PDB file of C-alpha atoms in Angstrom:
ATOM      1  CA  UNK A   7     -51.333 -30.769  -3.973  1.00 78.00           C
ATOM      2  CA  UNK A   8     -51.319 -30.866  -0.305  1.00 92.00           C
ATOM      3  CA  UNK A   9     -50.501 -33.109   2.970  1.00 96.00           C
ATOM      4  CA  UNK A  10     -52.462 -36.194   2.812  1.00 97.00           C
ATOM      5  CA  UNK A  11     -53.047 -37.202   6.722  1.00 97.00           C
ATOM      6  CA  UNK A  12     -54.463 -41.243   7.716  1.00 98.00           C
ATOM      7  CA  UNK A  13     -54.887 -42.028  10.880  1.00 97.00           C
ATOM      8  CA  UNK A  14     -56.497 -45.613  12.104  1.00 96.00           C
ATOM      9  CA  UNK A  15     -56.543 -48.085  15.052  1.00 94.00           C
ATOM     10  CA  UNK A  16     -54.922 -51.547  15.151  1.00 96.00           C
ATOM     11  CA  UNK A  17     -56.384 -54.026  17.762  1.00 95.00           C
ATOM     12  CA  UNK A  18     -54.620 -56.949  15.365  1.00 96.00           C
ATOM     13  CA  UNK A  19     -51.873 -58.231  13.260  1.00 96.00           C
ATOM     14  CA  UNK A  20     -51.785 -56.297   9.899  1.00 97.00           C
ATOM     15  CA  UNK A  21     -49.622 -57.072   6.970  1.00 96.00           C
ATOM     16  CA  UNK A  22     -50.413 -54.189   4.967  1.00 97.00           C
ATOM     17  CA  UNK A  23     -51.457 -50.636   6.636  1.00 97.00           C
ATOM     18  CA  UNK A  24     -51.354 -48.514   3.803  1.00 97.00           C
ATOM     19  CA  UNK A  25     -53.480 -50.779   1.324  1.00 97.00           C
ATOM     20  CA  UNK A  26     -56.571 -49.806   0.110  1.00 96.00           C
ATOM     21  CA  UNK A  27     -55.529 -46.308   1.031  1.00 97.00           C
ATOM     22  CA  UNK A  28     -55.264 -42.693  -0.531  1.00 95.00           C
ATOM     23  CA  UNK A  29     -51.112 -43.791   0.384  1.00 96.00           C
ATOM     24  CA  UNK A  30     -51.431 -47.282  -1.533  1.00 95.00           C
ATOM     25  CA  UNK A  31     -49.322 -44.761  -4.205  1.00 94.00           C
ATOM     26  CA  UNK A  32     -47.534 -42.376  -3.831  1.00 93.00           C
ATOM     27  CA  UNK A  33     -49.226 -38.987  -5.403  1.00 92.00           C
ATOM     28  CA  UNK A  34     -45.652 -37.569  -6.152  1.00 94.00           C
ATOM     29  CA  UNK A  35     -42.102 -36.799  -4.488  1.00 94.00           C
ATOM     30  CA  UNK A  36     -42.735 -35.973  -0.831  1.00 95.00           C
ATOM     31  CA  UNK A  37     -41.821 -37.320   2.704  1.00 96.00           C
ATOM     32  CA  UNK A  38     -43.592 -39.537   4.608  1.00 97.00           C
ATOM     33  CA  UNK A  39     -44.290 -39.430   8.464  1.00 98.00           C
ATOM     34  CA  UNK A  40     -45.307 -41.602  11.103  1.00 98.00           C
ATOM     35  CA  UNK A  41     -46.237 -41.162  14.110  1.00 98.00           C
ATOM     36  CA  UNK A  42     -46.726 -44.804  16.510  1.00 97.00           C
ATOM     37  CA  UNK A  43     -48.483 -45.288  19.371  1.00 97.00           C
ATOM     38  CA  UNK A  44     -49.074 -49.119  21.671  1.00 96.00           C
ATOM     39  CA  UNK A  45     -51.567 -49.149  24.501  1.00 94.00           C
ATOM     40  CA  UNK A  46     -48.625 -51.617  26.327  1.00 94.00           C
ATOM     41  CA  UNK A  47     -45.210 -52.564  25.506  1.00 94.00           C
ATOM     42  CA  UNK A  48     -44.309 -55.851  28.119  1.00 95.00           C
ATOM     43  CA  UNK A  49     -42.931 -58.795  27.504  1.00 95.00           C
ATOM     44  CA  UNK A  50     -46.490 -60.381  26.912  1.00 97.00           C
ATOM     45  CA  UNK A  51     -48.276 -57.246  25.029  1.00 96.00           C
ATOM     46  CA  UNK A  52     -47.057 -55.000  22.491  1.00 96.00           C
ATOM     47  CA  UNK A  53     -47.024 -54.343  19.065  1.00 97.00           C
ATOM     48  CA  UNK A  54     -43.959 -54.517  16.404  1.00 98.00           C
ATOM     49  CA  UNK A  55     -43.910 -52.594  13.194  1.00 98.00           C
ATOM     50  CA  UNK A  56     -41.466 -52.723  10.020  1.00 98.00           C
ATOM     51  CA  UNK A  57     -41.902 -50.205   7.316  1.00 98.00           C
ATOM     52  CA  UNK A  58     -40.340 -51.286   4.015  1.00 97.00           C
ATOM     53  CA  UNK A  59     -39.844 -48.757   1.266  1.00 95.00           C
ATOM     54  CA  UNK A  60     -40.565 -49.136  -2.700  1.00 93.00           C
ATOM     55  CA  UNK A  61     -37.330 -49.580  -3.660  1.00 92.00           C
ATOM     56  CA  UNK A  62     -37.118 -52.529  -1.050  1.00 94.00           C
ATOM     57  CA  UNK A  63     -35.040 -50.501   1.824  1.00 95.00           C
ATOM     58  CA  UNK A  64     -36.625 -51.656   5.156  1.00 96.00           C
ATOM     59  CA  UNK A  65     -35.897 -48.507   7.633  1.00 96.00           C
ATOM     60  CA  UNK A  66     -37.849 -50.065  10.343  1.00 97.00           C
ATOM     61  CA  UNK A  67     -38.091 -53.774  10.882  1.00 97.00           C
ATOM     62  CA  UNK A  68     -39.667 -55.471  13.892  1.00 97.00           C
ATOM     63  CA  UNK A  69     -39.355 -52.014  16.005  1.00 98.00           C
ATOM     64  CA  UNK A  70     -40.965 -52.523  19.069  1.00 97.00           C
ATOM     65  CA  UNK A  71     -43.555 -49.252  19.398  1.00 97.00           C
ATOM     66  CA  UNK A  72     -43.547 -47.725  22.975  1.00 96.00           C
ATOM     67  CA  UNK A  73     -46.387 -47.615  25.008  1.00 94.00           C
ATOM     68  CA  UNK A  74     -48.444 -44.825  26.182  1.00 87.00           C
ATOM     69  CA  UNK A  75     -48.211 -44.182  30.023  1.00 85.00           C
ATOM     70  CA  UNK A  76     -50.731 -44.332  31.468  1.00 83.00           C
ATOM     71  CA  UNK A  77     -52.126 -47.153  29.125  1.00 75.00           C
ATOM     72  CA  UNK A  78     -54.755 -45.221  26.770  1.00 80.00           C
ATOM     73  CA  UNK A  79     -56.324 -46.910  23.542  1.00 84.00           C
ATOM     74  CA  UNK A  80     -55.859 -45.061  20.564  1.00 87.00           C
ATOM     75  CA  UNK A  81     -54.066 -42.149  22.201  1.00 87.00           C
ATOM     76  CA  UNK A  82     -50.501 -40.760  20.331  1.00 94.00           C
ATOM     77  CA  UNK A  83     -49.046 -39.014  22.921  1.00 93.00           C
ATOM     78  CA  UNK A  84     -46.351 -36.545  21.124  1.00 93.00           C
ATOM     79  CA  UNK A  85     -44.363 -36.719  24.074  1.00 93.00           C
ATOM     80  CA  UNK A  86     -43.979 -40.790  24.108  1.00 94.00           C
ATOM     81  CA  UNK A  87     -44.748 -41.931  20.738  1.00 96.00           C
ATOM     82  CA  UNK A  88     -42.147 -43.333  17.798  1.00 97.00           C
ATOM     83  CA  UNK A  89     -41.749 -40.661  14.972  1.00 98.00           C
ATOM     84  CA  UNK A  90     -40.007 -41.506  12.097  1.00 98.00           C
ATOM     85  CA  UNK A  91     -39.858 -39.604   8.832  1.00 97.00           C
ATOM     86  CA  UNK A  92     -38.460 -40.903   4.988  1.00 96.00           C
ATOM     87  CA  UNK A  93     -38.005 -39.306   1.656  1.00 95.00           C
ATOM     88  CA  UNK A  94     -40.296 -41.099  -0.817  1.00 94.00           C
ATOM     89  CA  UNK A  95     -40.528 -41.207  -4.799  1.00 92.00           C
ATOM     90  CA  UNK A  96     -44.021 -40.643  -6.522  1.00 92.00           C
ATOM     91  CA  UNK A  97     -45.699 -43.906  -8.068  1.00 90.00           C
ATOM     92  CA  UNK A  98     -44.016 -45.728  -5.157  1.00 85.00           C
ATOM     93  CA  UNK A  99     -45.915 -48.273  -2.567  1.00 92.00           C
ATOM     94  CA  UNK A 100     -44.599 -48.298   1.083  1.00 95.00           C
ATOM     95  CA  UNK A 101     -45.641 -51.578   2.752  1.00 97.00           C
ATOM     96  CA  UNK A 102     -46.719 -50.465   6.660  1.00 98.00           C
ATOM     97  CA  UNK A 103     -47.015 -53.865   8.698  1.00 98.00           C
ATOM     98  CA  UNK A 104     -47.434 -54.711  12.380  1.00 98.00           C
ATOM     99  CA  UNK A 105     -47.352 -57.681  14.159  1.00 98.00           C
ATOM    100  CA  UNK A 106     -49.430 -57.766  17.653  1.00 97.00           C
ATOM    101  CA  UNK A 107     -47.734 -60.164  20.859  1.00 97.00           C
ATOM    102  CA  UNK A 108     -50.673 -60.973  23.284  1.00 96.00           C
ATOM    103  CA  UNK A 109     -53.959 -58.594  23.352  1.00 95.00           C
ATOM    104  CA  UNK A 110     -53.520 -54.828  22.839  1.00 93.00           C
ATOM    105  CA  UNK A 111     -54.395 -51.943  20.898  1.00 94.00           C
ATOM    106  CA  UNK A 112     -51.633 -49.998  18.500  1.00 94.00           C
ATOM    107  CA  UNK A 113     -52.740 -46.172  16.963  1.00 97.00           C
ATOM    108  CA  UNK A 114     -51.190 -44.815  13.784  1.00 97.00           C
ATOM    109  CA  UNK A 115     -51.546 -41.553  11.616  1.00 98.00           C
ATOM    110  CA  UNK A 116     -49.066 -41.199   8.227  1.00 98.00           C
ATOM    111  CA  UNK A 117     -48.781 -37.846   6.409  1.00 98.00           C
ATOM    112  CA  UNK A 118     -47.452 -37.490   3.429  1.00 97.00           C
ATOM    113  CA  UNK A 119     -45.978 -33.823   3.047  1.00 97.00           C
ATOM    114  CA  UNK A 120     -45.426 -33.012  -1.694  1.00 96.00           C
ATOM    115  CA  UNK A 121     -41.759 -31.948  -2.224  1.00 93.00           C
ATOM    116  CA  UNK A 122     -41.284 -28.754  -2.596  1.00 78.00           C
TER     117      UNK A 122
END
């Protein structure tokens, strides 16, 4: 088995990214990445995201995501964006939510990498 890659493109609240998904469960034993991307981060536009783990850990949780400079919908800029990476068990469901403040965009992509 190899990566699995999702990308998508948030212009709303979202309680559950990952539903509905190839990533709704885990294939098997792997690590999952993600990269996060806001067209604005002010104190009237931005997006917050919390990433809670199947065995209830919550490694992110209300993380304001940085915006891209200039302002670019849909655009993860390597050199600006949040990465985060976490070790995840097969079978498991990791719940990917983010809340909007005001009118803006927010661009994702996960990839799950197998162990080994």
């Amino acid at each position: 088995m190899g990566p699995i890659i999702l990308s998508g493109y948030e212009d709303a609240s979202n309680s559950d990214i990952l539903q509905g998904t190839r990533l709704q469960t885990v294939p098997a034993g792997g690590v999952l990445t993600f990269e996060l991307q806001a067209a604005e981060n002010d104190a009237t536009k931005n997006f917050t995201a919390s990433i809670q783990m199947p065995n209830g850990d919550t490694p992110l949780n209300n993380v304001r995501i940085p915006a891209c400079n200039p302002a670019a919908n849909g655009v993860i800029d390597e050199r600006q964006n949040l990465t985060v990476s976490f070790p995840i068990m097969q079978g498991g469901h990791c719940v990917f939510s983010v809340t909007e403040t005001g009118s803006t965009t927010f661009a994702w992509r996960v990839t799950y990498t197998p162990a080994g």
